[in-house]
Structure formats: structure tokens, C-alpha cells
Coordinates of C-alpha atoms in Angstrom, one line a residue:
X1401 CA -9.6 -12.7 -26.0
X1402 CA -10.7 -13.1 -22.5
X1403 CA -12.2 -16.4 -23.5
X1404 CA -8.8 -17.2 -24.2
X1405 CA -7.5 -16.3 -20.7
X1406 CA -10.2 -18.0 -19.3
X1407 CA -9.0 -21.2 -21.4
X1408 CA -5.0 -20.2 -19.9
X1409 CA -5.7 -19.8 -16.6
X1410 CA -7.6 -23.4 -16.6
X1411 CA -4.5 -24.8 -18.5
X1412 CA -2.3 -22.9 -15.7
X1413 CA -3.7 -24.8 -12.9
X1414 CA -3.8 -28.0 -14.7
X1415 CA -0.3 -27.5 -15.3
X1416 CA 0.1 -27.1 -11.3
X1417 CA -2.1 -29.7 -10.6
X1418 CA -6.1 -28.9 -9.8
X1419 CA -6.5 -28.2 -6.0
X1420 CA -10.0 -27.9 -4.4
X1421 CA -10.9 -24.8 -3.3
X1422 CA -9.8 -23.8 0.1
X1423 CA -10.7 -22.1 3.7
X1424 CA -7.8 -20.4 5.2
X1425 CA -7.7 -21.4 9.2
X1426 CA -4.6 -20.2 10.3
X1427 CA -2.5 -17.3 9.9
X1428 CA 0.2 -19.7 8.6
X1429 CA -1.7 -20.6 5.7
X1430 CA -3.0 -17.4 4.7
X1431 CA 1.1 -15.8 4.5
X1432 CA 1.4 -18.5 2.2
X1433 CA -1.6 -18.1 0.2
X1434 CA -1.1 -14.7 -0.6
X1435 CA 2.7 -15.3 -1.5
X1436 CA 2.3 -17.9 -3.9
X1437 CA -1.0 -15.7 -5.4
X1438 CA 0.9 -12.8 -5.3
X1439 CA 4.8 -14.3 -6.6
X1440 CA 4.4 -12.6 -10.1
X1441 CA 3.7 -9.2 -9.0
X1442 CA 5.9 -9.8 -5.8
X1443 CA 8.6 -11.9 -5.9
X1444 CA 9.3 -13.7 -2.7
X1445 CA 12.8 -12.8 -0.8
X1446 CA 12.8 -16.8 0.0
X1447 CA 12.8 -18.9 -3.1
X1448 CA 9.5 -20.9 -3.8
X1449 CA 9.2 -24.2 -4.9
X1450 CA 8.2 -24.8 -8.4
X1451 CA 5.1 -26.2 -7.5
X1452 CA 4.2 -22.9 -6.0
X1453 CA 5.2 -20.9 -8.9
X1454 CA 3.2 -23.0 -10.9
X1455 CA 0.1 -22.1 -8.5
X1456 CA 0.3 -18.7 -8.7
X1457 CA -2.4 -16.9 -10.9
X1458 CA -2.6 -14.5 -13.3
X1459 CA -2.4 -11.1 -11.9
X1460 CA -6.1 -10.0 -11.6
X1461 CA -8.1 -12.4 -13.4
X1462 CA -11.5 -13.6 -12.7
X1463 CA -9.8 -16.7 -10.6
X1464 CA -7.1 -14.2 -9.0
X1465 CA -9.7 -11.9 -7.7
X1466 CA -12.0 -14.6 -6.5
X1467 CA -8.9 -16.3 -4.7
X1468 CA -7.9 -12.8 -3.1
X1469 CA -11.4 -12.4 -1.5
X1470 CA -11.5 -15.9 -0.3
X1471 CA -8.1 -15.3 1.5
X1472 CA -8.8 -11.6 2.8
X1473 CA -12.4 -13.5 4.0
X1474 CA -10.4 -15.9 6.0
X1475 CA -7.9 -13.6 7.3
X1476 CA -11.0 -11.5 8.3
X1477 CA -12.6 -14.4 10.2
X1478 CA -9.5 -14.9 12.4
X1479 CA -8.5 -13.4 15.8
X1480 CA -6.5 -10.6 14.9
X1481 CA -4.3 -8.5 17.0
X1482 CA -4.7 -5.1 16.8
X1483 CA -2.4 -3.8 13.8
X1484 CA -3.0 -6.9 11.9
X1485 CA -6.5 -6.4 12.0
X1486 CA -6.1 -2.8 10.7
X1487 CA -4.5 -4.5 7.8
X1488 CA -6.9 -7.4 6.9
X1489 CA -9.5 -4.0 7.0
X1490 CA -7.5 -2.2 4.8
X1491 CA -6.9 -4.4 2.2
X1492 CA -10.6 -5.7 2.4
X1493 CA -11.5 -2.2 1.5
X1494 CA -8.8 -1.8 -1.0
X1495 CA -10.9 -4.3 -3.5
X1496 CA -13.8 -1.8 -3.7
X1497 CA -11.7 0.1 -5.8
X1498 CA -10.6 -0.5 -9.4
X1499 CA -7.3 -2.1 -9.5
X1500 CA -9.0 -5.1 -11.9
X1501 CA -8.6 -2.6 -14.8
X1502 CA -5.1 -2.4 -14.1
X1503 CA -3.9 -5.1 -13.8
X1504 CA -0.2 -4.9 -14.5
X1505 CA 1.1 -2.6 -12.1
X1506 CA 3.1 -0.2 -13.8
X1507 CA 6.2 -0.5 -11.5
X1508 CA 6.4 -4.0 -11.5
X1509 CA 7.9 -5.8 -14.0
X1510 CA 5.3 -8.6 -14.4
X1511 CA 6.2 -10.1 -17.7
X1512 CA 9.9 -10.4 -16.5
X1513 CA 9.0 -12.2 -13.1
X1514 CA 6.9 -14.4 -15.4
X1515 CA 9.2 -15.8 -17.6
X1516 CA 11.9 -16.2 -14.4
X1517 CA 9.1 -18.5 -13.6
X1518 CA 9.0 -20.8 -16.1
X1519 CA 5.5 -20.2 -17.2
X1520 CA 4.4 -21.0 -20.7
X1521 CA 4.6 -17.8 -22.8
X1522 CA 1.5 -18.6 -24.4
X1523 CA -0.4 -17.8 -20.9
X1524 CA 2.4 -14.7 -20.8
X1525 CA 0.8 -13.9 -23.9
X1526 CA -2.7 -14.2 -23.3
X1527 CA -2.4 -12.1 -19.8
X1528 CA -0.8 -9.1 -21.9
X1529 CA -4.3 -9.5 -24.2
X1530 CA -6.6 -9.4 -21.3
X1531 CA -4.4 -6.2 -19.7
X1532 CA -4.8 -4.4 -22.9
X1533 CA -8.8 -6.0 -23.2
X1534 CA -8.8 -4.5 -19.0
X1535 CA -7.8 -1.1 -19.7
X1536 CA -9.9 -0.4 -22.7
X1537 CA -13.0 -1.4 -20.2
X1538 CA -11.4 1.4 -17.6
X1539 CA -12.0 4.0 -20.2
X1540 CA -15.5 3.5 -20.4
X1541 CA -15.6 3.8 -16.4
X1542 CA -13.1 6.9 -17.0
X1543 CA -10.2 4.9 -15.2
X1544 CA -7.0 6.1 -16.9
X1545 CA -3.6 5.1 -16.6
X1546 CA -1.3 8.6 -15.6
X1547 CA 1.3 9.6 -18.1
X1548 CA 3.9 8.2 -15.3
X1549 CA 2.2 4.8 -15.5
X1550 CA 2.3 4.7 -19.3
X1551 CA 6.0 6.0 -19.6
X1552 CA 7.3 2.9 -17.4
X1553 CA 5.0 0.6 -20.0
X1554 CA 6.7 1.6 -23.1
X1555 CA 9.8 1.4 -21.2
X1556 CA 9.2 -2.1 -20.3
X1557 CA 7.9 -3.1 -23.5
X1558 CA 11.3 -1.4 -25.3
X1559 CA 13.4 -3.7 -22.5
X1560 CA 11.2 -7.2 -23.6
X1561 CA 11.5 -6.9 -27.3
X1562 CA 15.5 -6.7 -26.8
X1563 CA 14.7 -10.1 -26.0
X1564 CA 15.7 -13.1 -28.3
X1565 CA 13.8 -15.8 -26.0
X1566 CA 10.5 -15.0 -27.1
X1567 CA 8.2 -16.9 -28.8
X1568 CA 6.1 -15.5 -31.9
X1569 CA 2.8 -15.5 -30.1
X1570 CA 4.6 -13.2 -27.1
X1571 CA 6.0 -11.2 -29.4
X1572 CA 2.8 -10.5 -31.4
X1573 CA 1.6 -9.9 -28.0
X1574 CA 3.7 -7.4 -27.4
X1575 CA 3.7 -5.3 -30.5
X1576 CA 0.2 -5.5 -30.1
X1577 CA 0.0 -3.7 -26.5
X1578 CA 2.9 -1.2 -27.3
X1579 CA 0.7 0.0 -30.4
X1580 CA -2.2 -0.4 -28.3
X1581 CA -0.3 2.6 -25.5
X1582 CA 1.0 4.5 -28.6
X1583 CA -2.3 5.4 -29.2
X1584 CA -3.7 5.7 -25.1
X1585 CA -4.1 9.3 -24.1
X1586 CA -3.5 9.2 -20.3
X1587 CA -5.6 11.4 -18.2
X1588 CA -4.8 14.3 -17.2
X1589 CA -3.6 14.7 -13.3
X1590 CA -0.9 11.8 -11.8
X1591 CA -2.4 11.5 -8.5
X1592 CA -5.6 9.5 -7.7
X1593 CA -7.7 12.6 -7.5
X1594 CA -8.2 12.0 -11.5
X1595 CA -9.7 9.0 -11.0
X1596 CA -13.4 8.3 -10.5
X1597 CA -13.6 7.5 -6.5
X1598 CA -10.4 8.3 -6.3
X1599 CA -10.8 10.7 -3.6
X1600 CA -12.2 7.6 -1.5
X1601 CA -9.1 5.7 -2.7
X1602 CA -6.8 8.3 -1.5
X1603 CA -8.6 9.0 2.2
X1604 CA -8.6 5.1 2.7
X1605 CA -4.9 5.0 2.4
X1606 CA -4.5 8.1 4.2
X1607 CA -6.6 6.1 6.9
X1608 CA -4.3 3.1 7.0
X1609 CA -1.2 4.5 6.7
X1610 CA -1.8 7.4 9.2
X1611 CA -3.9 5.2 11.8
X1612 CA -6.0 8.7 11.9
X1613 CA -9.3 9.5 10.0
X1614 CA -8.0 13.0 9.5
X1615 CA -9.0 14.5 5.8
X1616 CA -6.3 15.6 3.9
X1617 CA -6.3 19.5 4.5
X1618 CA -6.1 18.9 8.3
X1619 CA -3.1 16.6 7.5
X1620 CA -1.8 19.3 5.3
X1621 CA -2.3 22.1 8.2
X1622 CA -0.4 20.1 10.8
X1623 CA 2.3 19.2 8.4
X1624 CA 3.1 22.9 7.4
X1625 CA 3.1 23.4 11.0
X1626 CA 5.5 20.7 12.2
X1627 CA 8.0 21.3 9.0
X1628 CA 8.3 25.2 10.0
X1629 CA 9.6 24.0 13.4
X1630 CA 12.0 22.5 12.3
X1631 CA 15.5 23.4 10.3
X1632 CA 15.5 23.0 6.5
X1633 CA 18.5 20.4 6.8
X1634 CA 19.7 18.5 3.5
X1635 CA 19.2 14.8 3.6
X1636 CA 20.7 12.3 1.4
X1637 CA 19.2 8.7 0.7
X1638 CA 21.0 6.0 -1.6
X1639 CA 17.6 5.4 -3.9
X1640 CA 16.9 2.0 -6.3
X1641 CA 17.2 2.9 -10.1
X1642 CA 13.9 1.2 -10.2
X1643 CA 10.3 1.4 -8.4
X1644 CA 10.1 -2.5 -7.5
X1645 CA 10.2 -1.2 -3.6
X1646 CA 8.1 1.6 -2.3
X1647 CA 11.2 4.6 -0.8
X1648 CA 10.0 3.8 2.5
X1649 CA 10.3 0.1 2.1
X1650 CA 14.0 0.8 0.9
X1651 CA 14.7 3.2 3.9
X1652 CA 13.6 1.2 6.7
X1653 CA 15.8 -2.1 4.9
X1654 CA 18.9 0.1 5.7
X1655 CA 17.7 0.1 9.4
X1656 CA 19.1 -1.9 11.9
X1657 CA 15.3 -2.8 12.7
X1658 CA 13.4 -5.7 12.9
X1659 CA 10.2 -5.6 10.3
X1660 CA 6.8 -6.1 11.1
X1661 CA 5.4 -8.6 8.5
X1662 CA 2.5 -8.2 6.5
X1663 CA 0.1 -9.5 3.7
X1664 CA 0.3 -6.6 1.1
X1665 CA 2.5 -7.7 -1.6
X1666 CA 2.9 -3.8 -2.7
X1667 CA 4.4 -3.2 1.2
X1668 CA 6.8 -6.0 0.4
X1669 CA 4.7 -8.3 3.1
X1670 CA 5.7 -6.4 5.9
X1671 CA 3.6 -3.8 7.5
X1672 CA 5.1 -0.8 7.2
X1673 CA 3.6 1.5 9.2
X1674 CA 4.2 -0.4 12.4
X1675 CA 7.5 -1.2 11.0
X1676 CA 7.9 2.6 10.9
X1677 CA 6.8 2.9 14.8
X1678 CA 9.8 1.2 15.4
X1679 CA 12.1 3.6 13.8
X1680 CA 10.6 6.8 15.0
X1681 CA 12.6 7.2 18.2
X1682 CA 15.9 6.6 16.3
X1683 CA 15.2 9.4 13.6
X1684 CA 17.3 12.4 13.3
X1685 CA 15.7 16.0 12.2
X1686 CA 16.7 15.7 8.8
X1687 CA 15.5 12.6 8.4
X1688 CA 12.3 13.9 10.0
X1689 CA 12.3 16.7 7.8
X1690 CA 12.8 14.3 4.6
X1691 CA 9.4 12.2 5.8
X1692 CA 7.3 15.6 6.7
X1693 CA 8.2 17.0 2.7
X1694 CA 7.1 13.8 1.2
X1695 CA 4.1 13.9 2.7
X1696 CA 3.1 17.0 2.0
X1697 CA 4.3 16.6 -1.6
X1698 CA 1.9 13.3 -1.1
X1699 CA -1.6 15.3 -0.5
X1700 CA 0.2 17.5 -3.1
X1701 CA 0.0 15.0 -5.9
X1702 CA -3.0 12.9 -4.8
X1703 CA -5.7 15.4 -3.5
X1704 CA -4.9 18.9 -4.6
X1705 CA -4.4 17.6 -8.2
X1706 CA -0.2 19.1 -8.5
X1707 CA 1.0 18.7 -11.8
X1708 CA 4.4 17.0 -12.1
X1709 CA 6.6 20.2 -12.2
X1710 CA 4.8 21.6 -8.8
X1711 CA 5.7 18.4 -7.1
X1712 CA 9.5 18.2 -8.2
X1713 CA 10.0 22.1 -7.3
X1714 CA 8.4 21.9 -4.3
X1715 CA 10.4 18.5 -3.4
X1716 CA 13.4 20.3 -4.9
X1717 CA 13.1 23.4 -2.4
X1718 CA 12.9 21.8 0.6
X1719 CA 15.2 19.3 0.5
X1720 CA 17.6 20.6 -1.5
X1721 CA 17.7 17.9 -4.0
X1722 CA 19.0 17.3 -7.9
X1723 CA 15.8 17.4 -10.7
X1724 CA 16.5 13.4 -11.0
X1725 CA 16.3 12.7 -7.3
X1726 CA 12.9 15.1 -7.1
X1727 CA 12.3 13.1 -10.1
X1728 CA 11.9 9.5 -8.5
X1729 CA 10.8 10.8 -5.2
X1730 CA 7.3 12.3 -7.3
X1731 CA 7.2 8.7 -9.2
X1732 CA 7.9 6.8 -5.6
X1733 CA 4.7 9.2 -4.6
X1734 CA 2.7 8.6 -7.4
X1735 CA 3.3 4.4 -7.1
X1736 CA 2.8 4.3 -3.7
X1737 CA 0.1 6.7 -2.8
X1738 CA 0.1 7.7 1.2
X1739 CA 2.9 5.4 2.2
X1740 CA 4.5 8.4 3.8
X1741 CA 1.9 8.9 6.5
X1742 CA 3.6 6.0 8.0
X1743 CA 5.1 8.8 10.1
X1744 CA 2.0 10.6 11.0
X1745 CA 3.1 10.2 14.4
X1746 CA 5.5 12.9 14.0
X1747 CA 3.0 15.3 13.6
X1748 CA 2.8 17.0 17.5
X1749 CA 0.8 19.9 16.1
X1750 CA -2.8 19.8 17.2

């Protein structure tokens, strides 16, 4: 089968026209580079040309992944200003770790942005194969989906075959991966802890986020500290029904703030944590509180190995919240590990 995706990526860039490939010189070309590669897992707020639909690859294929280094290479090889440059190291280091044997992200709904594209559901089809073909090579590795991750798959998968636009093949497709997840057995803790490395994963997040190389029991100290300072005041935040945008991406869209951009399709290309920086003088104690729970709920989830129930009561009693809301905010966690260390800064404690 992953001859065959082989065989559909070739046929995909035929299909855009065959293009030489190419060193990034400027920062210009690089944003664009990683939009069109990324447009399937990240659509783009400004409508793309066809053409550059057509380019985009098949979320972490041999060609994808080869593509992504050459652009995070030349992004590298430019002069950077400080917080960019923090980013290009970040997501250089991010491809140490095993996101090719996941390569649908469970929160994004990859097969919908897909056929919104246009593309031929024959190369639909054959990227659902090779995600299947992916995660069975993770389990020899130990990398496991969470049971979080494979809930949103079948729910996906029950969505697409209310669908009476697809063809046979993506349909066999289909009933072919959703039997393949009825019989998955996820592993057993949410957070990256349970994954081999995924300690490393976690601190290098916690490193980009934070802009601090603190582990994550001296964030946790300094956290307990700063949230017992302040008044256990109730917060409320209109939330998505779906995961598509991380809760801090959402929260700082309903600020009258300017957004930093970025190259990170899961931060929405902006760059959120000096997007945050902005924000900070603005914030009010609750809001502050809100931010200081979620990331101690964060090194919660992803270090100290909470299950699913710790998380939602300990979300629950500090902030005062419904199950549902504790609910998405442990998903929002899980989905976008260490995003909440964006507001490190608030941590005066030494």
C-alpha cells in the first residue's frame, strides 16, 4: 500500500505540474511554502489559488517530510530576529520526534479539508491506507494513539460515511480504517508521558512555549505558588464546539491585539507566545487565574501521567466550571500540549 502512495503522491504533483526542487531565500517564500505544504492540515484564512492546493502534499509522506526539512533548513539559514529564530529551533527540533506515525492529526479534519480541495479521492483514499499502514508501524515503536485521539477518529469516520459524494474506493477506504480503530487498543495515559521520548517531547514544548528551560516540577512549584495568591474567581470563555484551534488561539482572536505571525500550522501561523506578550498587560485576575489552572492541569496531563477524571476535577475545582467545559479544556490540553506556558511570564514566584 505504500507503494501505492508513493504512485499518488507522484500522480498529485503531476496533476499540479512537476516543479524542481527548491531553496527558500527569503522569509517571503518560506510563509508561502509552508502554507501551501501545510493547506490540508491547516486551512489558510486567505483563500489559495487552485494551483496551490494542487501543490500541497500528503500530510506526512516521504515527499512531505522531505519538503518540511528543506523549508525548516532554509528558514534556519536566514537572519532571524530573535523570536522567530526561537521558532525555526523549535520546530527543527519538533521532527526528532514521531509525528510521521501520525499522520492525521486527530483534531483536524484532514479528509474533509481534502475533498473542499478538489483532490482526487483516489489519493484521499490511498492517504487513509498509508495512515492506517503508519500507525501499525508506531506500535512496533510503542507509539500509541490516546483514547482521546481515537474517539475523535471514529467520530470523524461516522461524519464521512454520512456522505453520499464518495467514491467506492474512499469508501472501502474508510470501512477499512474504522475496522482497523475498532480493533486499536490505545495506550494507556493521554498525555505524552506515555509515549516513548515523550518526556523530551513534552520539555521541548515546555521550552518553546515558556521561553525558560525550567523542568516541569519547578514550573509546577511556581505555579501553585502564584495561583494561591491570587482569588479563585470564576471565568467564563465562549469555546469552539470543535478542536480545529488550539483555546489559546481562540482567546487571543477575541483580543483587540495584533498577532504575531508564525510558521506552525498547529499555532494557526502565528506565534503565539509572543502574541501572548502582547496581551499580558491587559489581563484581568480571573483571566490570569484561568491561564495559571490550565497549566498546571497541563504538567498534570503530560508529565505526572493524570488520568482523564483527575484532570476534569481538578479543572472543575478551580474554575468553577460545568463537566462539558472541564471536558474540552482536558481535550484542548491533550491536542495542544504546553500551549498554555505562553503565559509563563505570569509566574513572579522565584
Amino acid at each position: 500500500m505504500i507503494k501505492n502512495l508513493a504512485v499518488s503522491i507522484l500522480v498529485l504533483l503531476l496533476w499540479g505540474c512537476s516543479e524542481p526542487e527548491l531553496k527558500y531565500s527569503s522569509i517571503e517564500q518560506i510563509d508561502q511554502q509552508i502554507k501551501i505544504q501545510n493547506v490540508l492540515l491547516q486551512p489558510n484564512k486567505t483563500p489559495m489559488s487552485v494551483r496551490a492546493i494542487k501543490l500541497a502534499q500528503l500530510p506526512f509522506s516521504e515527499q512531505y517530510l522531505e519538503q518540511r526539512h528543506t523549508i525548516y533548513k532554509s528558514l534556519r539559514a536566514l537572519t532571524l530576529d530573535e523570536n522567530t529564530q526561537q521558532l525555526a529551533d523549535y520546530l527543527s527540533i519538533s521532527e526528532r520526534f514521531p509525528a510521521r506515525y501520525f499522520p492525521w492529526p486527530s483534531q483536524v479534519n484532514v479528509v474533509e479539508n481534502m475533498l473542499k480541495s478538489g483532490m482526487p479521492q483516489q489519493q484521499i483514499s490511498d492517504w487513509i491506507d498509508f495512515t492506517a499502514e503508519q500507525l501499525s508501524l508506531g506500535l512496533q515503536s510503542k507509539l500509541k494513539l490516546n483514547k482521546i485521539e481515537l474517539a475523535e477518529f471514529h467520530l470523524r469516520l461516522t461524519e464521512l460515511k454520512s456522505r453520499d459524494d464518495l467514491s467506492e474506493g474512499l469508501t472501502k477506504s474508510l470501512n477499512s480504517f474504522n475496522t482497523y480503530l475498532q480493533q486499536y487498543t490505545p495506550r494507556g495515559s493521554v498525555g505524552l508521558h506515555g509515549l516513548p521520548n515523550g518526556s523530551s517531547w513534552y520539555q521541548s514544548k515546555l521550552n518553546y512555549f515558556a521561553g525558560k528551560t525550567d523542568a516541569p516540577l519547578k514550573w509546577l512549584v511556581k505555579i501553585q505558588k502564584e495561583l494561591a495568591n491570587i482569588d479563585n474567581i470564576p471565568f467564563t470563555l465562549t469555546l469552539q464546539q470543535e478542536h480545529r484551534q488550539s483555546v489559546l488561539e481562540q482567546w487571543l482572536e477575541s483580543k483587540p491585539l495584533d498577532m504575531a505571525s508564525g510558521y506552525d500550522w498547529s499555532q494557526g501561523y502565528y506565534n503565539l507566545p509572543v502574541s501572548t506578550s502582547c496581551a499580558l498587560q491587559s489581563m484581568s485576575d480571573d483571566e490570569k487565574y484561568f491561564w495559571l489552572a490550565m497549566m498546571e492541569t497541563d504538567i498534570g496531563i503530560h508529565y505526572h501521567a493524570w488520568t482523564l477524571q483527575q484532570a476534569k476535577v481538578n479543572l472543575s475545582k478551580r474554575l468553577n466550571l460545568s463537566s462539558e467545559s472541564a471536558q474540552y479544556l482536558v481535550h484542548d490540553i491533550v491536542f495542544y500540549p504546553a500551549f498554555s506556558f505562553s503565559f509563563a511570564s505570569l509566574l513572579k514566584v522565584d
